[in-house]
Coordinates of C-alpha atoms and ligand atoms in Angstrom, one line a residue:
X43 CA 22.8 3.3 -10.9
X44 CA 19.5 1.8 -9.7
X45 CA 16.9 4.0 -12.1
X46 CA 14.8 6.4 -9.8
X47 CA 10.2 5.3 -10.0
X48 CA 8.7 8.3 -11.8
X49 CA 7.4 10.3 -8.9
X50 CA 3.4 9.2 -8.4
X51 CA 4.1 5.4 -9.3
X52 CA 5.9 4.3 -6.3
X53 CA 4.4 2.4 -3.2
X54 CA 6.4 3.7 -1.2
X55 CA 3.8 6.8 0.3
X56 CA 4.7 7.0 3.8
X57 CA 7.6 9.0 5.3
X58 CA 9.0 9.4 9.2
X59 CA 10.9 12.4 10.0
X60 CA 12.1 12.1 13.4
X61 CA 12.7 15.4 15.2
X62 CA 12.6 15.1 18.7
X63 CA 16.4 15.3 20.1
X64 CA 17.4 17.9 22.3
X65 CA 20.0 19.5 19.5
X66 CA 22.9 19.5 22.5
X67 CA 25.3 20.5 19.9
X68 CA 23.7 23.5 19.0
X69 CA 23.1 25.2 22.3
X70 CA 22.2 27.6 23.2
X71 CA 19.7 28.2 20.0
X72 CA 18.5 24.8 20.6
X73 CA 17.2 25.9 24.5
X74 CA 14.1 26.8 23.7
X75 CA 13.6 26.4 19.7
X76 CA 13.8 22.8 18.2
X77 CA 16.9 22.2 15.9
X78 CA 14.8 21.4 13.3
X79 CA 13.3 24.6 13.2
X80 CA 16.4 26.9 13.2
X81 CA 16.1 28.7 9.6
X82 CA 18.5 28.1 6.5
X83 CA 18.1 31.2 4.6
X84 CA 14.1 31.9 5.0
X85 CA 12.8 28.5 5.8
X86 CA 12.9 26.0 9.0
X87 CA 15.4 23.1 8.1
X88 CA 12.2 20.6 8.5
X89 CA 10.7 22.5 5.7
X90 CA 13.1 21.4 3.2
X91 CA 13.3 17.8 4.5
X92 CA 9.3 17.6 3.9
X93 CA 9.7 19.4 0.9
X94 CA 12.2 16.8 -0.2
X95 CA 9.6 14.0 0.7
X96 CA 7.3 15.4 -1.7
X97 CA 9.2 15.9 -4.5
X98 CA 9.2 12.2 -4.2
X99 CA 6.3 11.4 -4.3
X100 CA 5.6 10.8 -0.2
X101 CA 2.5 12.2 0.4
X102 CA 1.9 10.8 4.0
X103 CA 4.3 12.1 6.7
X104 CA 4.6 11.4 10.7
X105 CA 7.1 13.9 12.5
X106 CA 8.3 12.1 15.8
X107 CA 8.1 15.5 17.9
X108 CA 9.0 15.8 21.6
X109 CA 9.1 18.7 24.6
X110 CA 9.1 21.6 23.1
X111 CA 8.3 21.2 19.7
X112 CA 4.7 23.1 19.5
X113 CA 6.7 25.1 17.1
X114 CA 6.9 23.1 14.4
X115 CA 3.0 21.7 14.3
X116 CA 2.4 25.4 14.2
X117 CA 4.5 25.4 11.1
X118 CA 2.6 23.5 8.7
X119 CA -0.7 24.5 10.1
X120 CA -3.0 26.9 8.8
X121 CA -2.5 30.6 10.6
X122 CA -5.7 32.4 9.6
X123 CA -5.0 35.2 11.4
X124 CA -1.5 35.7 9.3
X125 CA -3.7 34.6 6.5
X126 CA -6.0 37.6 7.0
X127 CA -3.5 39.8 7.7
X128 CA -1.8 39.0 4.2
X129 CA -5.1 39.1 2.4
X130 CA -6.2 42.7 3.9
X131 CA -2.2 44.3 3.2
X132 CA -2.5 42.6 -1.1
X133 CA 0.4 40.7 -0.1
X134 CA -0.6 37.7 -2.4
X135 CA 2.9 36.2 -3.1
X136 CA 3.0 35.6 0.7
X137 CA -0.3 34.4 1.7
X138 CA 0.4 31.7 -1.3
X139 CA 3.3 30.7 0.2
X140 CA 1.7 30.1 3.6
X141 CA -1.8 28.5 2.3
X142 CA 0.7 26.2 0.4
X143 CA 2.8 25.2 3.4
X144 CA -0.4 23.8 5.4
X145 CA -1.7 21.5 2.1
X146 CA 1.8 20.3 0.8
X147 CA 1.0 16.9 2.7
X148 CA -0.8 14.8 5.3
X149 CA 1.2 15.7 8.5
X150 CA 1.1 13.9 11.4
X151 CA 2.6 14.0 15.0
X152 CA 3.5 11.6 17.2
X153 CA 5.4 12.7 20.6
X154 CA 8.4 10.3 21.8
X155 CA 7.7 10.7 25.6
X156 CA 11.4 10.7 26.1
X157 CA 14.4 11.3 23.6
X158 CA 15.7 7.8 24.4
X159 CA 17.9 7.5 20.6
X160 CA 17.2 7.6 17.0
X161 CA 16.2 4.0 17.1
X162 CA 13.4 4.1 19.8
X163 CA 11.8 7.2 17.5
X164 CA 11.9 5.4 14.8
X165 CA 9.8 2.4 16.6
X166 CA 7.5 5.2 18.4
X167 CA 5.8 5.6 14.2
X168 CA 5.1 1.7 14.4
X169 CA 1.5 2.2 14.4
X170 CA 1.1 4.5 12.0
X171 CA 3.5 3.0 9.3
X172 CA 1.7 -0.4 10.2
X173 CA 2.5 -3.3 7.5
X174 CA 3.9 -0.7 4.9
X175 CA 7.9 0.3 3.5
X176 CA 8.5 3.7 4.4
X177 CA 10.9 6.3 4.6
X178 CA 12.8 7.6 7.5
X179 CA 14.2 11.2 7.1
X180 CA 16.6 12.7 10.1
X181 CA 14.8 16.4 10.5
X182 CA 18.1 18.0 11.1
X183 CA 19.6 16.4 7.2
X184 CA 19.1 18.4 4.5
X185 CA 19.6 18.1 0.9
X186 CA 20.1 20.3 -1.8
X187 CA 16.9 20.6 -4.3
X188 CA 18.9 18.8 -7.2
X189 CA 19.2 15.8 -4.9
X190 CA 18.0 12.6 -6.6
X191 CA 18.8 10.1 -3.6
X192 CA 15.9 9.7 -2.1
X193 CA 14.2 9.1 -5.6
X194 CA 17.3 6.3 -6.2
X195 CA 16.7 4.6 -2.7
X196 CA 12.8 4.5 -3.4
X197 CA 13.8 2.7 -6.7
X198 CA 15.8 0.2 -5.3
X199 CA 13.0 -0.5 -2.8
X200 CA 10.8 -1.0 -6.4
X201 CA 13.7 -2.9 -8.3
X202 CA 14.3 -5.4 -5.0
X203 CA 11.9 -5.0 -2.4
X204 CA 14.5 -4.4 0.5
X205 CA 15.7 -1.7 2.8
X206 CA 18.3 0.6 1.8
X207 CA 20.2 2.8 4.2
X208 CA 22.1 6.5 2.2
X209 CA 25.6 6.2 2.3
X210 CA 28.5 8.7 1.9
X211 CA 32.6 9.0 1.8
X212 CA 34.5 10.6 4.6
X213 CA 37.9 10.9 4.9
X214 CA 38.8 7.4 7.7
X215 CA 39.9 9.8 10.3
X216 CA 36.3 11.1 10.4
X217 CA 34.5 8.1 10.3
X218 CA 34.4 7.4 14.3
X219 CA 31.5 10.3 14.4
X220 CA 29.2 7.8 12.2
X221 CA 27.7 4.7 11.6
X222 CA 30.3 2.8 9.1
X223 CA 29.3 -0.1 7.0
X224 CA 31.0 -2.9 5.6
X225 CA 30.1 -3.1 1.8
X226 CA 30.0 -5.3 -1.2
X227 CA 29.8 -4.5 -4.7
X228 CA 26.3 -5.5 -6.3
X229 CA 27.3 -6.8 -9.9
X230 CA 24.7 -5.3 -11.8
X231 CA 24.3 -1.6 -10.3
X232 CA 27.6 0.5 -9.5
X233 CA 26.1 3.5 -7.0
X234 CA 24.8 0.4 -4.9
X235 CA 26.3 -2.1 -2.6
X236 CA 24.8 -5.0 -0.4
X237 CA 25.6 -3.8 3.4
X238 CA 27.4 -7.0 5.0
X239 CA 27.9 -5.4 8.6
X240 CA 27.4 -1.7 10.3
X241 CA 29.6 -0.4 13.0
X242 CA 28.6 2.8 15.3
X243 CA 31.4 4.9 15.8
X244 CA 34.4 2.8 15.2
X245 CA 37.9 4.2 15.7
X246 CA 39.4 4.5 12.2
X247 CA 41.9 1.5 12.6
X248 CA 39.0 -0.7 12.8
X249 CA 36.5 1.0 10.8
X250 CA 35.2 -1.7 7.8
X251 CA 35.4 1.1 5.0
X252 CA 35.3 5.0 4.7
X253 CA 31.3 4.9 4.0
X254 CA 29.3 6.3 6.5
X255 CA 25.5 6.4 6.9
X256 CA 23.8 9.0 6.4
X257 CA 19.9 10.4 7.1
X258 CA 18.1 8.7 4.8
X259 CA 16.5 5.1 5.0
X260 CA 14.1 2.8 3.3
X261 CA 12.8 0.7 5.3
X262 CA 10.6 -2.8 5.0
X263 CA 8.1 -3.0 7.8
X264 CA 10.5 -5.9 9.1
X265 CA 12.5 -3.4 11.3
X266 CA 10.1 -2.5 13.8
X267 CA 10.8 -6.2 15.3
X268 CA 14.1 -5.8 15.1
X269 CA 14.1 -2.6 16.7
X270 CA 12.0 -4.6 19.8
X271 CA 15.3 -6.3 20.0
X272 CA 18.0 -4.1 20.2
X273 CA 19.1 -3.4 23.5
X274 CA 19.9 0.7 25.2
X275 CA 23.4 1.2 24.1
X276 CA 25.4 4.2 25.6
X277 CA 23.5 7.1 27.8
X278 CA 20.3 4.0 27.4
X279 CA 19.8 5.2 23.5
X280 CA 18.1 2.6 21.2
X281 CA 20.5 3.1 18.2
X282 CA 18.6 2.6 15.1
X283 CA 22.2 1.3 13.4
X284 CA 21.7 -1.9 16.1
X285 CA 18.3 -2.3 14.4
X286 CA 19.9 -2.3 10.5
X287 CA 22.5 -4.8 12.0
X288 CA 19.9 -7.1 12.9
X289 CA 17.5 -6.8 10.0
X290 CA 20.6 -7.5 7.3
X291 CA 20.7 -10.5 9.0
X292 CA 17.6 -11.5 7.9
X293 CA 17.1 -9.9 4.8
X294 CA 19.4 -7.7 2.1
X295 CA 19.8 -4.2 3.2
X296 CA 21.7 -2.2 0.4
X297 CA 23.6 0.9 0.7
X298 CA 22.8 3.9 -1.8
X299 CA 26.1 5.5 -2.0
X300 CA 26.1 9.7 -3.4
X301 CA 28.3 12.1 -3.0
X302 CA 27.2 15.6 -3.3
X303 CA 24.6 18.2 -1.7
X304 CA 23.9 16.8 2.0
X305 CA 24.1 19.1 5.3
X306 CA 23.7 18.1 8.8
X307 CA 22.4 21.4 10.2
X308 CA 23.0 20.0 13.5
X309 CA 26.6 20.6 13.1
X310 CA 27.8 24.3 12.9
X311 CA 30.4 24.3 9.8
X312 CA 27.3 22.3 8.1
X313 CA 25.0 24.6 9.1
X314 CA 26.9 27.4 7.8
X315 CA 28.1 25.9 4.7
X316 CA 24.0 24.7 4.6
X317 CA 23.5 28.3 4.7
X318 CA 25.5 29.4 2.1
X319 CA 25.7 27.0 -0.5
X320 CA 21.6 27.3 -0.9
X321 CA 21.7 31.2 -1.0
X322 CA 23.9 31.2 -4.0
X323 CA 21.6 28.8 -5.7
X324 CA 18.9 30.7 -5.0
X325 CA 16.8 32.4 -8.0
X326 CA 16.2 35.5 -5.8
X327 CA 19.3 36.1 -4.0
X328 CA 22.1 34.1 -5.7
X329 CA 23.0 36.8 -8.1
X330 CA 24.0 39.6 -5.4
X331 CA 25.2 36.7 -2.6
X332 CA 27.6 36.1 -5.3
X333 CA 28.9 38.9 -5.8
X334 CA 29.3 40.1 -2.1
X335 CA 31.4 36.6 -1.6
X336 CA 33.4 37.1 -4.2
X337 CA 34.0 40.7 -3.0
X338 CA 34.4 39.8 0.7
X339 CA 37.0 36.8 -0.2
X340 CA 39.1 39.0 -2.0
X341 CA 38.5 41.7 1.0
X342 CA 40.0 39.5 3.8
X343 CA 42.4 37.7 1.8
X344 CA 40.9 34.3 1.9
X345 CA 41.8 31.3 -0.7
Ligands
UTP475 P1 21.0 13.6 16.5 O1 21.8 12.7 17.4 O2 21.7 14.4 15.4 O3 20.1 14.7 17.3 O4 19.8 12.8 15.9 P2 20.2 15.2 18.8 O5 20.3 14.1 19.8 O6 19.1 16.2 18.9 O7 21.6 16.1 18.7 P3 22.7 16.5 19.7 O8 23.8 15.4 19.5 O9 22.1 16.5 21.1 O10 23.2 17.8 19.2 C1 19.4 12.8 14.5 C2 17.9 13.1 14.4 O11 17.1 12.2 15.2 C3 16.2 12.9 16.1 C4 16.8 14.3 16.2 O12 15.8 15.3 16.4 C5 17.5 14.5 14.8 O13 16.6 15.1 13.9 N1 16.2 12.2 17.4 C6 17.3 11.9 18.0 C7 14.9 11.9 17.9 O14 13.9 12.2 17.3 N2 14.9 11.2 19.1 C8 16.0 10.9 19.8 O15 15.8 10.3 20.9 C9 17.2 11.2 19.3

């Protein structure tokens, strides 16, 4: 395994979490509150994606935001009205919390016009990245606090100054809901493999392995041109996957493979299993959420 940079030393400062889809597959919460925003436990989803970001060592971040999205700039601004409220009622712990939230990092916006694919609001940050590697971070991915991926993908940007791309298992009949990539073993480094192709989507007959990407990505600054060149795909979406294919062409892309601790919110069994798998991790709840599984398992029979 490709050793993670000791958080600070890396160059890699600059982080793009893209967060402006419509979150179809999660209506009707999604109708007037961005997906991104709907709350795991006591915190917005995008909290824990930029809190993930810090913890390695980003301290520069652009949110690709849309219609509809106020909501999360409000976020991670101050609220001095809250604040003052929370001062005048001693509730320290809380005001903390919230002062904290508005200095964790240098937040930016950028608005996508229209949600024309993950690819197009990826190329939408071009400007702001400018000549840097960066990050990408899908706003509706979460991982689990323990996570060291994004560490591991920012060292193999270090180690071989390249773009890597998070990969995961699946079970083949699954794989048609992702972007699939055809791998090959790097001698030297066993969680890593050099990516030789990416398919989007393919039916499991055809699909080049059982690895599928998932929503984290280093990026050189090289794929902004190839992301010029990829054409609108289905429904006119710019796929970022198009984009990886083209850049591999040009230049090793690796694949940082992991198996644990990963949730697409945007999904309802992940959202739920999101939901529940924190709480009983959590210092100030796990205990008694516990207990009340344990106790409502054996209630309804379950397992
Ligand atoms: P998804 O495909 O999961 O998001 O994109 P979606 O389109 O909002 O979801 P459904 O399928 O309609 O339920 C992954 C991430 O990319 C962002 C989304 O906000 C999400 O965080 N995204 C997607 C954009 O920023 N712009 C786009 O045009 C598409």
């Amino acid at each position: 395994m490709t050793p993670a940079t000791p958080p600070g030393t890396s160059t890699v400062k600059k982080a793009v979490i893209p967060a402006a889809g419509l979150g179809t597959r999660f209506l009707p919460a999604t109708k007037a509150q961005p997906k991104e925003m709907l709350p795991i436990i006591d915190r917005p989803a995008i909290q824990y994606v930029v809190e993930e970001a810090v913890r390695a060592g980003i301290d520069d971040i652009l949110i690709i935001t849309g219609r509809g999205k106020r909501s999360l700039e409000d976020h991670f601004d101050r609220n001095f009205e809250l604040e003052y409220f929370l001062a005048q009622k001693g509730k320290d712990d809380d005001l903390t919390e919230i002062r904290d939230l508005a200095e964790m990092a240098d937040i930016h916006y950028v608005r996508q016009g229209e949600p024309l694919g993950l690819g197009h609001a990826v190329g939408v940050a071009r400007k702001h990245v400018g000549d840097n590697p960066f990050v990408v971070m899908l706003g509706d991915d979460i991982m689990d606090e323990q996570s060291t991926v994004l560490d591991g993908m920012i060292g193999v940007y270090e180690q071989r100054g390249r773009s890597s791309v998070a990969l995961k298992e699946f079970p083949i009949e699954e794989i048609s809901s992702y972007g699939c990539a055809r791998p090959e073993p790097v001698d030297d480094d066993d969680g890593l493999v050099r990516i030789l192709d990416l398919v989007e989507k393919p039916r499991p007959e055809v699909a080049p392995s059982n690895l599928a990407v998932m929503g984290r990505y280093v990026f050189t600054p090289a794929i902004f041109d190839c992301l010029d060149r990829v054409a609108p795909g289905v429904g006119g979406e710019i796929q970022l996957t198009d984009a990886i294919a083209l850049l591999l062409a040009e230049e090793d892309v690796y694949g940082y493979v992991f198996d644990e601790g990963r949730y697409d919110i945007g999904q309802k069994l992940d959202y739920l299993r999101a939901t529940v798998e924190l709480a009983v991790d959590r210092d100030d709840l796990g205990a008694e959420f516990r207990a009340f599984l344990a106790e409502f398992v054996q209630r309804r029979g379950i397992g």
